[in-house]
CSV table of C-alpha atoms and ligand atoms in Angstrom, one decimal:
chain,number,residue,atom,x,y,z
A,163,UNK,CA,3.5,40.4,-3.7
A,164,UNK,CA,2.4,44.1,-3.8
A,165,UNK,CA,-0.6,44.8,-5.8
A,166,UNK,CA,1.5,46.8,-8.6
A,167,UNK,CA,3.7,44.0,-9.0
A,168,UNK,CA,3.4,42.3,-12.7
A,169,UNK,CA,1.0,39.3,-12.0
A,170,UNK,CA,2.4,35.8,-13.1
A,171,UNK,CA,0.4,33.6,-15.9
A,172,UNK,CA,2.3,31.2,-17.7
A,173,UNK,CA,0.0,28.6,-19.9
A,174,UNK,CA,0.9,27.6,-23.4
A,175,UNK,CA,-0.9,25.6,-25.7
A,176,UNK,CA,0.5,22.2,-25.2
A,177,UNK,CA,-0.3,22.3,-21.7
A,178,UNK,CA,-3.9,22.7,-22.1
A,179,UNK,CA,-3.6,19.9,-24.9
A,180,UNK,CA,-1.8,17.8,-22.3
A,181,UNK,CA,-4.4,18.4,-19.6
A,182,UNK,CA,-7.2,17.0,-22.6
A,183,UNK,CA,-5.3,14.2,-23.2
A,184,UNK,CA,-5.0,13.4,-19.2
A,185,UNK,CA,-8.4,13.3,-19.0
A,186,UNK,CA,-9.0,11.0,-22.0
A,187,UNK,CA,-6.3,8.7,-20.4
A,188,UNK,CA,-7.6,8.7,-16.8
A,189,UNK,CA,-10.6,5.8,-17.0
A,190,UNK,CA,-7.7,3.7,-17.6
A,191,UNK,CA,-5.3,4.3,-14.8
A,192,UNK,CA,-4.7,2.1,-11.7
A,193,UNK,CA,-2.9,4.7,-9.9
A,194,UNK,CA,-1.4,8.1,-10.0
A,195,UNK,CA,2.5,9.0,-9.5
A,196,UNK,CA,2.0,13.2,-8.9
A,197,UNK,CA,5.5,14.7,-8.7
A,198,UNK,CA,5.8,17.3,-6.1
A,199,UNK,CA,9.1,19.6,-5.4
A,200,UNK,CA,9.7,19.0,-1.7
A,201,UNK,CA,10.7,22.5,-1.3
A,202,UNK,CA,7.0,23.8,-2.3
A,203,UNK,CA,4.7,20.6,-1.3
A,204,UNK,CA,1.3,22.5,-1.2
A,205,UNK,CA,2.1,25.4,-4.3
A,206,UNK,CA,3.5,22.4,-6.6
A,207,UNK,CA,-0.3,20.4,-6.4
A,208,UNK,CA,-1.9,21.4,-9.3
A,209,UNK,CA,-6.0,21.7,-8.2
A,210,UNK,CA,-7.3,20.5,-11.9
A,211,UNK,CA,-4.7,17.7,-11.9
A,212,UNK,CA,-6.1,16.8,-8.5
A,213,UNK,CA,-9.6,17.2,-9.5
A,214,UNK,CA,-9.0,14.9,-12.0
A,215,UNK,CA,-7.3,12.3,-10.4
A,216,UNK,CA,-10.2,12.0,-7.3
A,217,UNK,CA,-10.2,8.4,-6.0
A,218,UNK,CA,-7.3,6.8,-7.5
A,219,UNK,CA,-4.6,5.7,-5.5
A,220,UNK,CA,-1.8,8.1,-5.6
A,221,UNK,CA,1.9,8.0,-4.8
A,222,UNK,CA,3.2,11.6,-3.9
A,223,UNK,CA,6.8,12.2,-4.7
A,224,UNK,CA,8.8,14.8,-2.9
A,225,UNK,CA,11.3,14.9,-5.7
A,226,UNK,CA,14.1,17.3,-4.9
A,227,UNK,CA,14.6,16.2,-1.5
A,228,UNK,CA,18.3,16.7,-1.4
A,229,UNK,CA,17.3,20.6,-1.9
A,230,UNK,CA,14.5,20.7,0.9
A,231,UNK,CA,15.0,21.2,4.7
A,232,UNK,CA,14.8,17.3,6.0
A,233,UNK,CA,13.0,18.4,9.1
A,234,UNK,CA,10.2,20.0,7.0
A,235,UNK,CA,10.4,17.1,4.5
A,236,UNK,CA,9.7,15.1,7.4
A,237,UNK,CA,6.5,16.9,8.9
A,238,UNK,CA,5.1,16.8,4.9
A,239,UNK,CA,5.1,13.6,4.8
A,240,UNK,CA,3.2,12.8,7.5
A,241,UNK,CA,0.6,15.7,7.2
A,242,UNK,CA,0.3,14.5,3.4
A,243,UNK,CA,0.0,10.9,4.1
A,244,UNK,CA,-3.3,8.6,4.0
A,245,UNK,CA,-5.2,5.4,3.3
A,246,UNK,CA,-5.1,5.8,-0.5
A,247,UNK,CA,-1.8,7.9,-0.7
A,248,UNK,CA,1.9,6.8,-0.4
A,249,UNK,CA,4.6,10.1,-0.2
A,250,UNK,CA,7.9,9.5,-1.5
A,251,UNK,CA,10.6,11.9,-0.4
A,252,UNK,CA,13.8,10.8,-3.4
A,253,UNK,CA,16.3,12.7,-4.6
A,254,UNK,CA,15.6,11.6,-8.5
A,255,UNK,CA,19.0,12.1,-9.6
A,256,UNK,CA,20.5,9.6,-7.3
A,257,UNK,CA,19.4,6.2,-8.6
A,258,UNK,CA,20.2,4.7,-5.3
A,259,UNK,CA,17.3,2.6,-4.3
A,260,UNK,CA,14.5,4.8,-6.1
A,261,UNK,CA,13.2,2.2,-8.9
A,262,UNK,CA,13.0,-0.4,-5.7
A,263,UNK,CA,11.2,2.3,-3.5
A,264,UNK,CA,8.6,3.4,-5.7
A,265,UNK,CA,7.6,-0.3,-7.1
A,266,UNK,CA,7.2,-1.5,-4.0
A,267,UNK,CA,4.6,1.2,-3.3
A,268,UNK,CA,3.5,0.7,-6.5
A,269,UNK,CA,2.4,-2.3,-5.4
A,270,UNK,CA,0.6,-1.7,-2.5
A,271,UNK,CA,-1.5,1.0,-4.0
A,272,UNK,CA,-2.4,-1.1,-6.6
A,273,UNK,CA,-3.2,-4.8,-4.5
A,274,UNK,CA,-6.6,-4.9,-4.6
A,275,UNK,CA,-6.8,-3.8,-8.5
A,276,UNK,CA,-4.0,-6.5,-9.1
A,277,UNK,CA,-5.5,-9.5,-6.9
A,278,UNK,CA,-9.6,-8.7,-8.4
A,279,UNK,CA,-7.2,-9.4,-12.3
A,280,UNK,CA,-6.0,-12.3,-10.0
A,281,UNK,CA,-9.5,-13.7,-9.0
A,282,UNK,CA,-10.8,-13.7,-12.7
A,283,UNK,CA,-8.3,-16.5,-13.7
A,284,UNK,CA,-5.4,-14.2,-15.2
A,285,UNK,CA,-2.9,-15.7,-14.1
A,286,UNK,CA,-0.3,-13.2,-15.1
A,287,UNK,CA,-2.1,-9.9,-14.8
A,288,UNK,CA,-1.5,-6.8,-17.2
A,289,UNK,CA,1.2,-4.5,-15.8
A,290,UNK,CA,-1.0,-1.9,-13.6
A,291,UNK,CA,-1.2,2.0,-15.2
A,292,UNK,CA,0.5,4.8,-13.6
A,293,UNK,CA,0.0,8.4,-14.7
A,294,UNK,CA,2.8,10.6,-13.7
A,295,UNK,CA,2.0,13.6,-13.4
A,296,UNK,CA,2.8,17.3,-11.8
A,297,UNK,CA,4.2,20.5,-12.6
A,298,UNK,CA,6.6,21.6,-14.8
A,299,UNK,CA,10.3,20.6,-14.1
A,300,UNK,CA,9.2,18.4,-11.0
A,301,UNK,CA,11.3,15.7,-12.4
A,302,UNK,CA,8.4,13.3,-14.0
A,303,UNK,CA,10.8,11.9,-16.7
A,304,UNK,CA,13.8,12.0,-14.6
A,305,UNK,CA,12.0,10.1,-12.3
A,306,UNK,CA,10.4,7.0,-14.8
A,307,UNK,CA,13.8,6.9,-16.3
A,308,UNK,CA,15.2,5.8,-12.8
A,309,UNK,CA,12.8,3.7,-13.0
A,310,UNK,CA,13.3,2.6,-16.8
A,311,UNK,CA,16.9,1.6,-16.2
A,312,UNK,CA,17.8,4.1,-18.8
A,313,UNK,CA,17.4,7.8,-20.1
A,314,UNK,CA,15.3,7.5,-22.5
A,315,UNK,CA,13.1,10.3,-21.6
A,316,UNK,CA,14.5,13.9,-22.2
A,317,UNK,CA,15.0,15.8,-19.4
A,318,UNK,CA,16.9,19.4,-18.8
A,319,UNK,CA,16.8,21.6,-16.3
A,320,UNK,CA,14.5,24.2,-17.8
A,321,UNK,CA,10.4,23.9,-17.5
A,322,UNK,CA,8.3,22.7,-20.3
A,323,UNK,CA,10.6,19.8,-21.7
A,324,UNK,CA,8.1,17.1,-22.3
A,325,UNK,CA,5.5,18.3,-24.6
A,326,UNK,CA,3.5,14.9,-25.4
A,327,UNK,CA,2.0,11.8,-23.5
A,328,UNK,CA,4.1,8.8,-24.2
A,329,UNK,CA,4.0,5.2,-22.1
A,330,UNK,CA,7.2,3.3,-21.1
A,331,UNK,CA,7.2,-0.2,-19.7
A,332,UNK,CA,9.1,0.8,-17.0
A,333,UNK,CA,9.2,-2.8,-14.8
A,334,UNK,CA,6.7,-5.9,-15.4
A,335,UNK,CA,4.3,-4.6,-12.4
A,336,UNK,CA,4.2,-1.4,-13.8
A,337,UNK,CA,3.6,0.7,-17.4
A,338,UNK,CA,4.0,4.5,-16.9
A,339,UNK,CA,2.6,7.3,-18.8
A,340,UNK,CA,5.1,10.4,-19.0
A,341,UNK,CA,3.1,13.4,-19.2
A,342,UNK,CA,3.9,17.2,-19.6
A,343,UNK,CA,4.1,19.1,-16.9
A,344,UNK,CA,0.8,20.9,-16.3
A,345,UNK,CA,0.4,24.4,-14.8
A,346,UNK,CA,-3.3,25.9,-14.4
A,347,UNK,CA,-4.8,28.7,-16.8
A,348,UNK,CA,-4.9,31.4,-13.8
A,349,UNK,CA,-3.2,31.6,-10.6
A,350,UNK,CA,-5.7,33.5,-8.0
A,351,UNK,CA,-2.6,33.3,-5.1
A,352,UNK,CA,0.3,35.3,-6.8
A,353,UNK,CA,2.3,33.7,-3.9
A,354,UNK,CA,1.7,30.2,-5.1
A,355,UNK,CA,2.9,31.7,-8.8
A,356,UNK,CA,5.7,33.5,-7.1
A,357,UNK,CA,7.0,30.3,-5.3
A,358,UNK,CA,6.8,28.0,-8.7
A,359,UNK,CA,8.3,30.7,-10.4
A,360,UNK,CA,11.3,30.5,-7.7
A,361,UNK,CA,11.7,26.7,-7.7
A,362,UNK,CA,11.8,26.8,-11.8
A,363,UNK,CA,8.2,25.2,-12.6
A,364,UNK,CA,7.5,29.0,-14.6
A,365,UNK,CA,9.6,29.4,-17.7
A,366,UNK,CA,12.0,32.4,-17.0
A,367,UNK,CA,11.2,34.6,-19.7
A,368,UNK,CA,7.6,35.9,-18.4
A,369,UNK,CA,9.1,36.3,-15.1
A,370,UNK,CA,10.5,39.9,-13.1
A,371,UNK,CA,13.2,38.0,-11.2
A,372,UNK,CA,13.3,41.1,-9.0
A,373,UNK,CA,10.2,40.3,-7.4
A,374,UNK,CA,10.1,36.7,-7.1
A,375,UNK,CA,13.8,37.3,-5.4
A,376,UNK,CA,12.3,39.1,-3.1
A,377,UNK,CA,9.5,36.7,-2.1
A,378,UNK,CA,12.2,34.3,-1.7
A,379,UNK,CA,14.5,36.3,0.0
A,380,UNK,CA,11.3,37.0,2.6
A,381,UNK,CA,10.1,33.9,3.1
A,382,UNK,CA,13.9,32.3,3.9
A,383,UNK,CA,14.5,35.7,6.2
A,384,UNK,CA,11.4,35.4,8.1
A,385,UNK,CA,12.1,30.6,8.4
A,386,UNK,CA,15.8,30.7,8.6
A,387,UNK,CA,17.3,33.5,10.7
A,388,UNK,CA,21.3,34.0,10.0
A,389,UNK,CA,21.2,32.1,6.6
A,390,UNK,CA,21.2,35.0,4.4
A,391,UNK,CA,23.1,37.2,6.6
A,392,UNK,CA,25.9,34.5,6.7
A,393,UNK,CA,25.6,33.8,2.7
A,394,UNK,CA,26.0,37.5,2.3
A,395,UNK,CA,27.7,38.6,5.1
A,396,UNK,CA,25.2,41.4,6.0
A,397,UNK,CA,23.8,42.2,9.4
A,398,UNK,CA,20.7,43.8,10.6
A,399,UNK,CA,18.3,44.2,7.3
A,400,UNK,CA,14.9,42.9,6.7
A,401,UNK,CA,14.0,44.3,3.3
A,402,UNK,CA,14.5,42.0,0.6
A,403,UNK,CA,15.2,44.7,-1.5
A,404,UNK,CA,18.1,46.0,1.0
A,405,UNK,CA,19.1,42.5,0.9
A,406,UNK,CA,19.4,42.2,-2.8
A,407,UNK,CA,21.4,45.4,-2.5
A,408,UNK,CA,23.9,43.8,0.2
A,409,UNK,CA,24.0,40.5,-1.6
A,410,UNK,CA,25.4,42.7,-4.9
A,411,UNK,CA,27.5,44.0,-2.8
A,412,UNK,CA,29.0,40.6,-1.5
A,413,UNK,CA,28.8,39.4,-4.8
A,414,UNK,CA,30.4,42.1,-6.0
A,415,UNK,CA,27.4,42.2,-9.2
A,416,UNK,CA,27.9,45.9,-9.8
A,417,UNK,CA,27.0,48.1,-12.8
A,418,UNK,CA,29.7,50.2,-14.9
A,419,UNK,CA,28.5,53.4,-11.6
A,420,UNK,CA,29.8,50.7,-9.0
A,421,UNK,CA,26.3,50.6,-7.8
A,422,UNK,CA,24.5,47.4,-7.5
A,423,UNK,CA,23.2,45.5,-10.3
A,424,UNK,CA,19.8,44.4,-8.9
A,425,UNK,CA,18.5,43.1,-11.6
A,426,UNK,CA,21.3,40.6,-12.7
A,427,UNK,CA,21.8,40.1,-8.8
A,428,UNK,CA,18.2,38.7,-8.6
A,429,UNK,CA,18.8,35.9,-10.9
A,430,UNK,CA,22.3,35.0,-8.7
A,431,UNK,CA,20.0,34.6,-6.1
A,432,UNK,CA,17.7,32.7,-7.8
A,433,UNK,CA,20.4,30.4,-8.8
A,434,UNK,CA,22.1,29.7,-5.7
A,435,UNK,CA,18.5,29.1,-4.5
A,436,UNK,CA,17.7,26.4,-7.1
A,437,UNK,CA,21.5,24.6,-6.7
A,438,UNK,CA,21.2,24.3,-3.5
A,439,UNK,CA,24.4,27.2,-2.9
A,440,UNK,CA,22.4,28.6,0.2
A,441,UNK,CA,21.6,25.4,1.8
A,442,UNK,CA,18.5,22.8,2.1
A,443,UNK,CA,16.1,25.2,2.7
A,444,UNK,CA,11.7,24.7,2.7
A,445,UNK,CA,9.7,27.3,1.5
A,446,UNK,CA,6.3,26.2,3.0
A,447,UNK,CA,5.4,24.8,6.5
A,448,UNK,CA,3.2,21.7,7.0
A,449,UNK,CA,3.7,22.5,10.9
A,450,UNK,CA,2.7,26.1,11.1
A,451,UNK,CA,0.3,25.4,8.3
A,452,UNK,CA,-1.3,22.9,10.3
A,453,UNK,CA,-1.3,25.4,13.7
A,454,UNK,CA,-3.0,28.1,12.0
A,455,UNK,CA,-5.9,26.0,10.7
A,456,UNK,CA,-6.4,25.3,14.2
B,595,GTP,N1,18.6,18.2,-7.4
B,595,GTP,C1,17.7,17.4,-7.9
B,595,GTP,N2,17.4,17.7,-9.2
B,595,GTP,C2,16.4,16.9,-9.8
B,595,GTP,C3,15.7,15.9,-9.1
B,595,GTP,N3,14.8,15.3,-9.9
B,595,GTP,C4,14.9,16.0,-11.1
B,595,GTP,N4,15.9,16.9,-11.0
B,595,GTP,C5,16.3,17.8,-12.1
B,595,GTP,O1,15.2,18.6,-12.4
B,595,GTP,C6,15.2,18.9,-13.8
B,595,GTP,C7,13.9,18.6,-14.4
B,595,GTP,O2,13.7,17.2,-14.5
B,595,GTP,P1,12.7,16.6,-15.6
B,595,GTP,O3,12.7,15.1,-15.3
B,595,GTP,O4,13.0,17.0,-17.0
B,595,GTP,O5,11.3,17.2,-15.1
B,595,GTP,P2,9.9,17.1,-15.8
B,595,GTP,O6,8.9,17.1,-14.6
B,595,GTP,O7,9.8,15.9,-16.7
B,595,GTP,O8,9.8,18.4,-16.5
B,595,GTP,P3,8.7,18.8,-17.8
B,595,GTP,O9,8.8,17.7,-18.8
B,595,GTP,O10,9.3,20.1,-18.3
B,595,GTP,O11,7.4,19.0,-17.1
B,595,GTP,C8,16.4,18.2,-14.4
B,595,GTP,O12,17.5,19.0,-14.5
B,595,GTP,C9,16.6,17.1,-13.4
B,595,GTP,O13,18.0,16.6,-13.4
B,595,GTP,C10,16.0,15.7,-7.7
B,595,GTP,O14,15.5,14.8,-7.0
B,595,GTP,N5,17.0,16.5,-7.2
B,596,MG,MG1,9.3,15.7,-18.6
């Protein structure tokens, strides 16, 4: 983003009362369940939720995954993989499989916590403690009532839907804590912002959808040549604001002059972009990530 772009903050009260109550909770937690969006693995970690969570073991969930490019989803998971950390790529909303998956890993995370309850005589050991936790509108409740059986967890497509901590017994290995998804009070990379603002983890109201259409429009222009040209049958542009333009034009999102309706045209964009209308597409690269460091 340019520097006279409107910077994005978004972080109401209940999430810093959320992030207290994390903290309180965290002595007691055998492991931690941190819900990525597969489309932005690295700007969906929250740093103080990782901060906080330092040395347990944690399953990573790509949730989302039917949205993501599979061949990026792929190179995330191994670059984010480790000793202590299980990643999950599901797509939350089909149940296939997903309670099965994420108990079993459950359970390897949590084997040496589980056997030491073993060793001390208990011969049926508590369920073990999972946190879930992540930013807003990664699918946290979506994802423990998969695991529940049953929706008894709100969820909605819209950020900031849970607003308290509350425990569900969701199988007899494994007691979850829901949490409300947790953003941090300042975002020093307006990228990062721009990207969770684009996936839907920033509620839509503080945002210029403008500008964060035209970080998307960017970043999928520069990673997948021919998508947007095809999507809005236009040939030979690379500003994202001559893009928008074209894409009204396509769309035919035009104001009472006949000229395009950028602004309403942004939020189009934005939609198709969350559904899924343009394709499975990856906003950030483990690969090149990993090529640059070297
Ligand atoms: N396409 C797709 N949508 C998903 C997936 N997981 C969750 N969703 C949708 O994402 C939206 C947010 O899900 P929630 O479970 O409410 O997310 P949350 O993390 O609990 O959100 P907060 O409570 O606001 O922090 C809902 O509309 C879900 O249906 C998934 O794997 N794929
Ligand atoms: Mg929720």
């Amino acid at each position: 983003m340019t520097d006279n772009t409107r910077s994005i903050n978004w972080y109401p009260g209940h999430m810093e009362k959320a992030r207290r109550q994390m903290q309180e909770n965290i002595k007691i937690m055998d492991m931690i369940i941190e819900v990525r969006d597969a489309r932005i693995p690295e700007a969906s970690a929250n740093p103080v939720l990782n901060e906080m969570t330092t040395g347990k073991p944690r399953l990573i969930i790509l949730s989302k995954e039917d949205l993501a490019d599979p061949a990026e989803t792929e190179q995330w998971v191994r670059s984010l993989s480790t000793e202590n950390c299980i990643v999950l790529p599901l797509d939350l909303r089909d149940g296939k499989d997903v309670r099965k998956k994420i108990v079993a890993s459950s359970k390897q995370l949590t084997k040496k916590t589980y056997e030491k309850l073993k060793a001390k005589g208990i011969r049926n050991p508590r369920p073990m403690r999972a946190m879930a936790c992540g930013i807003p509108n990664s699918g946290k409740s979506t994802l423990i009532n998969r695991i529940f059986g049953k929706a008894s967890l709100k969820t909605a497509d819209h950020p900031g839907v849970t607003k308290t901590l509350s425990w569900i017994h969701a199988d007899p290995y494994l007691d979850i804590l829901d949490t409300p998804g947790v953003l941090w009070p300042r975002f020093d990379d307006q990228h990062t912002a721009a990207l969770l603002a684009v996936t839907g983890a920033i509620n839509d109201q503080v945002l210029d959808f403008k500008e964060i259409a035209a970080v998307l429009l960017t970043t999928v222009q520069a990673h997948y040549p021919g998508l947007l040209e095809a999507a809005y049958s236009f040939t030979d542009i690379m500003d994202p604001y001559d893009i928008l333009r074209a894409a009204a034009q396509c769309r035919h999102i035009l104001k009472e002059n006949s000229e395009p309706d950028l602004d309403k045209c942004a939020g189009t964009v934005i939609y198709e972009f969350r559904r899924g209308k343009l394709g499975r597409i990856t906003l950030e690269y483990a690969e090149k990530k990993e090529n640059l460091s070297e």
